[in-house]
XYZ file of C-alpha atoms in Angstrom:
390
model
C 73.731 105.862 168.824
C 72.968 108.884 165.968
C 69.439 109.379 165.906
C 69.710 110.013 161.770
C 71.467 106.572 162.123
C 69.574 104.543 159.415
C 69.938 102.282 156.144
C 71.704 104.914 153.890
C 69.017 103.800 151.208
C 66.848 105.941 152.654
C 68.594 109.203 153.191
C 66.655 112.168 152.028
C 69.093 113.930 149.461
C 68.586 117.218 151.365
C 70.445 115.742 154.396
C 73.628 114.318 153.026
C 75.264 111.506 155.376
C 78.653 113.094 156.306
C 81.259 110.742 156.550
C 84.674 111.891 158.568
C 87.984 110.202 157.074
C 90.272 112.563 159.520
C 91.533 109.186 161.647
C 91.877 107.412 158.399
C 92.955 109.212 154.974
C 93.415 112.290 156.909
C 96.302 110.338 159.076
C 97.679 108.906 155.768
C 99.163 112.923 154.996
C 102.901 112.346 155.110
C 104.438 112.735 158.424
C 100.909 112.713 160.416
C 100.824 110.509 162.979
C 98.129 110.776 165.770
C 98.779 109.213 169.283
C 95.713 106.857 171.007
C 94.761 109.816 172.921
C 95.048 112.489 169.971
C 92.263 110.041 168.226
C 89.843 109.620 171.101
C 90.219 113.350 171.315
C 89.274 113.922 167.881
C 87.249 111.449 167.321
C 84.607 112.661 170.481
C 85.143 116.307 169.097
C 83.651 115.292 165.853
C 80.691 113.265 167.771
C 80.158 116.732 169.235
C 80.180 118.261 165.817
C 77.611 116.157 164.542
C 78.827 114.278 161.942
C 77.290 110.891 161.060
C 80.014 108.448 160.929
C 83.727 108.118 161.324
C 86.384 106.099 159.513
C 88.602 105.547 162.165
C 91.392 103.566 160.851
C 92.799 100.925 158.628
C 93.478 97.512 161.116
C 95.505 95.864 159.006
C 98.383 97.948 159.403
C 99.214 96.650 162.524
C 98.124 95.919 166.346
C 98.647 99.433 167.485
C 96.093 100.353 165.175
C 93.452 97.880 166.013
C 94.169 98.891 169.628
C 93.080 102.565 168.671
C 89.900 101.560 167.066
C 89.004 99.439 169.481
C 89.550 101.932 172.484
C 87.402 104.535 170.262
C 84.914 102.080 169.871
C 84.466 101.431 173.630
C 83.905 105.175 173.729
C 80.221 104.355 172.604
C 80.124 108.085 170.482
C 76.702 108.899 169.025
C 77.492 107.943 165.611
C 78.391 105.211 163.203
C 82.373 104.190 162.877
C 83.469 101.579 160.561
C 87.356 100.414 159.958
C 88.661 100.324 156.310
C 89.950 97.602 154.733
C 91.176 96.161 151.526
C 89.653 93.506 149.410
C 91.148 90.253 151.618
C 89.657 87.993 153.682
C 92.578 88.825 156.436
C 91.781 92.003 156.019
C 88.057 91.938 157.143
C 88.832 89.293 159.721
C 90.961 91.762 161.473
C 88.420 94.709 161.122
C 86.100 92.489 162.598
C 87.828 92.000 166.325
C 88.085 96.209 166.649
C 84.189 95.789 167.170
C 82.949 98.936 164.917
C 79.334 98.844 163.415
C 80.378 99.057 159.941
C 83.527 98.287 157.312
C 84.407 99.887 153.923
C 85.895 97.383 151.959
C 88.544 99.333 148.601
C 88.035 97.547 145.251
C 90.997 98.593 142.492
C 88.562 99.582 139.423
C 90.419 101.680 137.034
C 92.657 99.909 134.301
C 95.464 101.488 135.583
C 94.705 100.023 139.226
C 93.898 96.352 138.145
C 97.206 96.369 135.725
C 99.132 97.381 138.772
C 97.398 94.411 140.606
C 97.219 92.104 138.072
C 93.666 91.733 138.205
C 90.803 92.394 136.171
C 87.717 93.166 136.110
C 86.171 89.798 136.097
C 88.019 88.697 139.042
C 86.526 92.184 140.999
C 83.106 91.009 139.928
C 83.620 87.654 141.553
C 85.419 89.286 144.796
C 82.652 92.108 145.597
C 80.008 89.481 146.776
C 82.422 87.083 148.225
C 83.952 90.057 150.363
C 80.518 91.282 151.121
C 79.421 87.374 152.251
C 82.204 87.503 154.568
C 82.053 91.396 156.309
C 78.212 90.461 156.714
C 79.394 87.777 159.289
C 80.656 90.537 161.516
C 79.480 93.751 160.412
C 76.022 95.233 160.560
C 76.644 97.963 157.948
C 78.955 97.516 154.876
C 80.515 99.741 152.334
C 81.945 98.828 148.889
C 84.315 101.292 147.526
C 85.766 101.903 143.977
C 89.343 102.951 144.162
C 90.317 105.012 140.996
C 86.408 105.642 139.973
C 86.697 108.809 138.106
C 89.217 107.296 135.616
C 87.643 104.102 135.326
C 85.111 103.572 132.030
C 81.675 104.222 132.895
C 80.240 100.833 132.303
C 82.621 99.004 134.277
C 81.722 101.628 136.863
C 78.022 101.017 136.505
C 78.448 97.059 136.769
C 80.415 97.656 139.696
C 77.739 99.455 141.406
C 75.353 97.079 140.179
C 77.283 93.777 141.346
C 77.440 95.679 144.889
C 73.813 96.449 145.340
C 72.766 92.967 144.676
C 75.598 91.502 146.791
C 73.719 93.520 149.591
C 76.191 96.227 150.043
C 74.513 99.449 152.039
C 76.697 101.834 150.257
C 79.116 102.312 147.093
C 81.902 105.122 147.373
C 83.201 106.455 144.041
C 86.868 107.562 145.092
C 88.244 110.511 142.818
C 91.645 108.719 144.042
C 93.787 111.485 142.260
C 91.575 114.520 142.210
C 90.824 115.007 138.446
C 87.219 115.509 138.327
C 85.379 118.735 138.381
C 81.900 119.836 139.212
C 80.665 119.853 135.771
C 81.512 116.358 134.979
C 80.325 115.040 138.479
C 76.846 116.595 137.497
C 76.673 114.820 134.284
C 77.809 111.252 135.580
C 76.031 110.880 138.790
C 73.071 110.781 137.521
C 74.046 108.208 135.432
C 75.535 106.105 138.084
C 72.490 106.542 140.092
C 70.518 104.784 137.412
C 72.763 102.029 137.489
C 71.261 100.527 140.709
C 69.078 101.999 143.755
C 72.271 101.804 146.034
C 73.305 104.515 148.441
C 76.116 106.360 146.655
C 78.906 108.626 148.358
C 81.572 110.431 147.275
C 85.298 110.338 148.184
C 87.182 113.519 146.935
C 90.852 114.868 146.740
C 92.296 118.139 146.367
C 94.773 117.659 143.602
C 93.129 120.327 141.642
C 92.022 122.762 144.241
C 88.309 121.293 143.737
C 87.740 118.791 146.681
C 84.824 120.667 148.345
C 83.267 121.976 145.454
C 83.224 118.368 144.122
C 81.523 116.696 147.163
C 78.910 119.516 147.216
C 78.427 119.040 143.411
C 77.948 115.341 143.912
C 75.397 116.232 146.765
C 73.747 118.405 144.344
C 74.059 115.433 141.521
C 72.514 112.854 143.810
C 74.839 111.510 145.739
C 73.592 110.956 149.602
C 76.597 110.571 151.266
C 79.916 111.941 151.125
C 83.467 111.631 152.659
C 85.541 114.812 154.119
C 88.263 115.393 156.802
C 88.957 118.238 159.291
C 91.096 120.973 157.415
C 90.962 118.757 154.600
C 93.945 116.773 155.536
C 94.941 113.798 153.904
C 97.270 112.370 151.303
C 98.956 114.997 148.550
C 96.914 117.712 148.373
C 94.216 116.511 150.960
C 90.618 115.671 150.893
C 87.215 117.848 151.099
C 87.493 119.569 153.952
C 84.349 118.914 156.437
C 84.230 122.621 157.806
C 84.010 124.174 154.258
C 81.726 121.366 153.182
C 79.405 122.150 156.459
C 79.034 125.959 155.538
C 78.623 125.824 151.859
C 75.665 123.389 152.798
C 74.138 125.581 155.284
C 74.308 128.766 153.347
C 72.881 126.619 149.919
C 69.212 127.082 151.113
C 68.080 123.820 150.085
C 70.489 121.164 152.184
C 70.116 120.374 155.429
C 73.357 121.032 157.736
C 73.036 119.137 161.195
C 76.336 119.877 162.003
C 77.523 122.614 164.747
C 79.154 124.693 162.856
C 79.928 126.733 165.836
C 82.477 123.938 167.098
C 84.078 123.696 163.969
C 86.842 126.171 164.687
C 88.026 124.604 168.282
C 87.927 121.304 166.149
C 89.906 122.399 163.627
C 92.528 123.487 165.941
C 92.542 120.516 167.761
C 93.493 118.481 164.242
C 96.253 121.210 163.283
C 97.873 120.619 166.259
C 97.904 116.697 166.476
C 98.712 116.683 162.925
C 101.230 119.554 163.190
C 100.076 121.148 160.048
C 99.159 124.450 160.239
C 96.030 126.401 159.477
C 96.628 128.761 156.465
C 95.617 132.499 157.256
C 93.754 132.642 154.170
C 92.404 129.168 154.960
C 88.538 129.429 154.116
C 86.457 129.474 157.030
C 89.117 128.732 159.955
C 91.944 130.854 158.599
C 93.047 133.764 161.034
C 92.381 136.339 158.122
C 88.936 134.611 157.418
C 86.978 137.555 158.900
C 89.768 140.165 158.858
C 89.095 143.357 156.868
C 91.307 146.002 155.456
C 89.781 147.978 152.138
C 88.396 151.258 153.607
C 85.246 150.478 151.375
C 84.595 146.945 152.749
C 85.320 148.262 156.517
C 82.852 151.496 156.093
C 80.264 149.157 155.319
C 80.840 146.390 157.601
C 80.449 148.944 160.373
C 76.810 149.391 158.918
C 75.898 145.887 158.284
C 78.634 142.579 159.267
C 77.314 140.752 156.110
C 78.149 143.096 153.405
C 81.476 141.633 152.794
C 80.669 138.041 154.387
C 79.267 135.362 153.539
C 78.298 134.507 157.154
C 79.126 136.142 160.639
C 82.421 134.586 162.348
C 79.911 133.427 165.525
C 78.295 130.818 162.921
C 81.864 129.241 163.395
C 83.014 129.967 166.175
C 84.713 132.996 166.017
C 84.021 136.342 168.298
C 83.903 138.987 165.693
C 85.482 140.082 162.281
C 88.149 142.426 162.603
C 89.961 145.348 160.521
C 93.380 145.688 160.283
C 95.074 149.091 158.865
C 96.903 148.722 156.114
C 97.749 150.742 152.318
C 94.312 150.416 151.533
C 92.408 151.420 154.870
C 89.686 154.326 154.999
C 88.913 156.803 157.122
C 86.675 154.703 158.988
C 88.535 151.855 160.022
C 90.771 154.546 161.429
C 88.374 155.958 163.416
C 87.546 152.320 164.736
C 91.313 151.856 166.073
C 91.740 154.847 167.426
C 88.304 154.595 169.334
C 89.601 151.156 170.712
C 92.990 152.998 171.975
C 90.534 155.237 173.495
C 90.759 158.441 171.208
C 87.805 159.768 169.659
C 88.738 161.936 166.068
C 85.874 163.059 163.504
C 86.153 161.942 160.004
C 87.856 165.204 158.945
C 90.500 164.567 160.964
C 90.640 160.592 160.359
C 90.847 161.488 156.341
C 93.991 163.886 157.260
C 95.248 160.677 158.990
C 95.257 158.302 155.439
C 98.511 159.531 153.810
C 101.021 158.946 156.367
C 98.827 155.761 157.275
C 99.061 154.584 153.923
C 102.596 155.367 153.271
C 104.076 153.925 156.727
C 101.815 150.717 155.853
C 103.306 150.656 152.148
C 106.894 151.322 152.940
C 106.754 148.529 156.030
C 104.859 146.064 153.660
C 102.571 144.976 156.528
C 99.330 146.068 158.181
C 100.140 148.414 161.058
C 99.517 147.929 164.958
C 96.845 150.172 166.621
C 99.891 151.532 169.036
C 101.425 152.435 165.300
C 98.417 154.324 164.256
C 98.147 156.133 167.661
C 101.902 157.433 167.280
C 100.638 158.331 163.839
C 98.040 160.255 165.145
C 99.728 162.098 167.697
C 102.118 163.199 164.728
C 99.836 164.396 162.956
C 98.266 166.357 165.393
C 101.716 168.191 166.253
C 102.385 169.084 162.698
C 98.861 170.596 162.310
C 99.595 172.693 165.649
C 102.708 173.646 164.196
C 101.352 174.779 160.830
C 98.757 176.631 162.593
């Protein structure tokens, strides 16, 4: 089992516990359905990346889901596996058949969610100890979650956390269910929630306002010991906090330990992209095809002198071979020299500078980058024109 696995109550702040929910919340993204084989492959790849915990499914969906969860449990991966359940005894009993070590039990908490379910906070506070008591019969680890926590009054949320802790919960999830939180808000509210009870807090971010990864990182900064993420940020609506983005943010922070194998993230992200049918956009941070692609002349010139001049980290840290240059409207002479050299043509800086105008015109009129072959053709035209002028 995972050598880091311990009671989450004692995790140091500098080493946040990373929970991946690609196989649960990620698969809830519209149109996404993993096959059992894909689920096992993704789970194994996540374990290889040294994720601490996998939330691997929702057993109450159907028997096929329970079979898939059980199959992953039988892989005996070196991390904690948890199942997801509603605050219902039947959900917990169905999860118990899947042999995961842990369970996460989710409660509605905001006034809106309680109204939709025709419940009140008194019902929640009664059900928390009851559900934890049932779960303890089957699971070594019990996590309790507050749905729509970021739209819940602070006193209600604090009472929920205190009740969960007193009832023996190992962890409490603060879910930003509709992605409305901001980093500044979390830096203000998480410390107050931490003061409610000495229980491990987890933050679960959604990306509706494009701040999921920033919110997950800020929650850690503010004192949360655990966060849940998904590969490629896959999830409902605009998705969740992205595992690969958070991992690099932690690694570069200088004051958080990052135990994730970032060099394996590229393969993991491609695996999930293929299985989900969701392509990775070129400008996607960390893993997008354009993440280490450069055109600007100033940038390219500096990168050849120091690859960290216009990159926050080296491509090799995320399993990429190298950064690369493309020739376009904003290219400079150094990049032209580099591209031509890759085609076996050596030119001096003066000749490369002479190519700038035709290269930039061609790229501008075609509204795209030029291939090395096109740059080579322009070079030969430039040489011919130069000879004719002499």
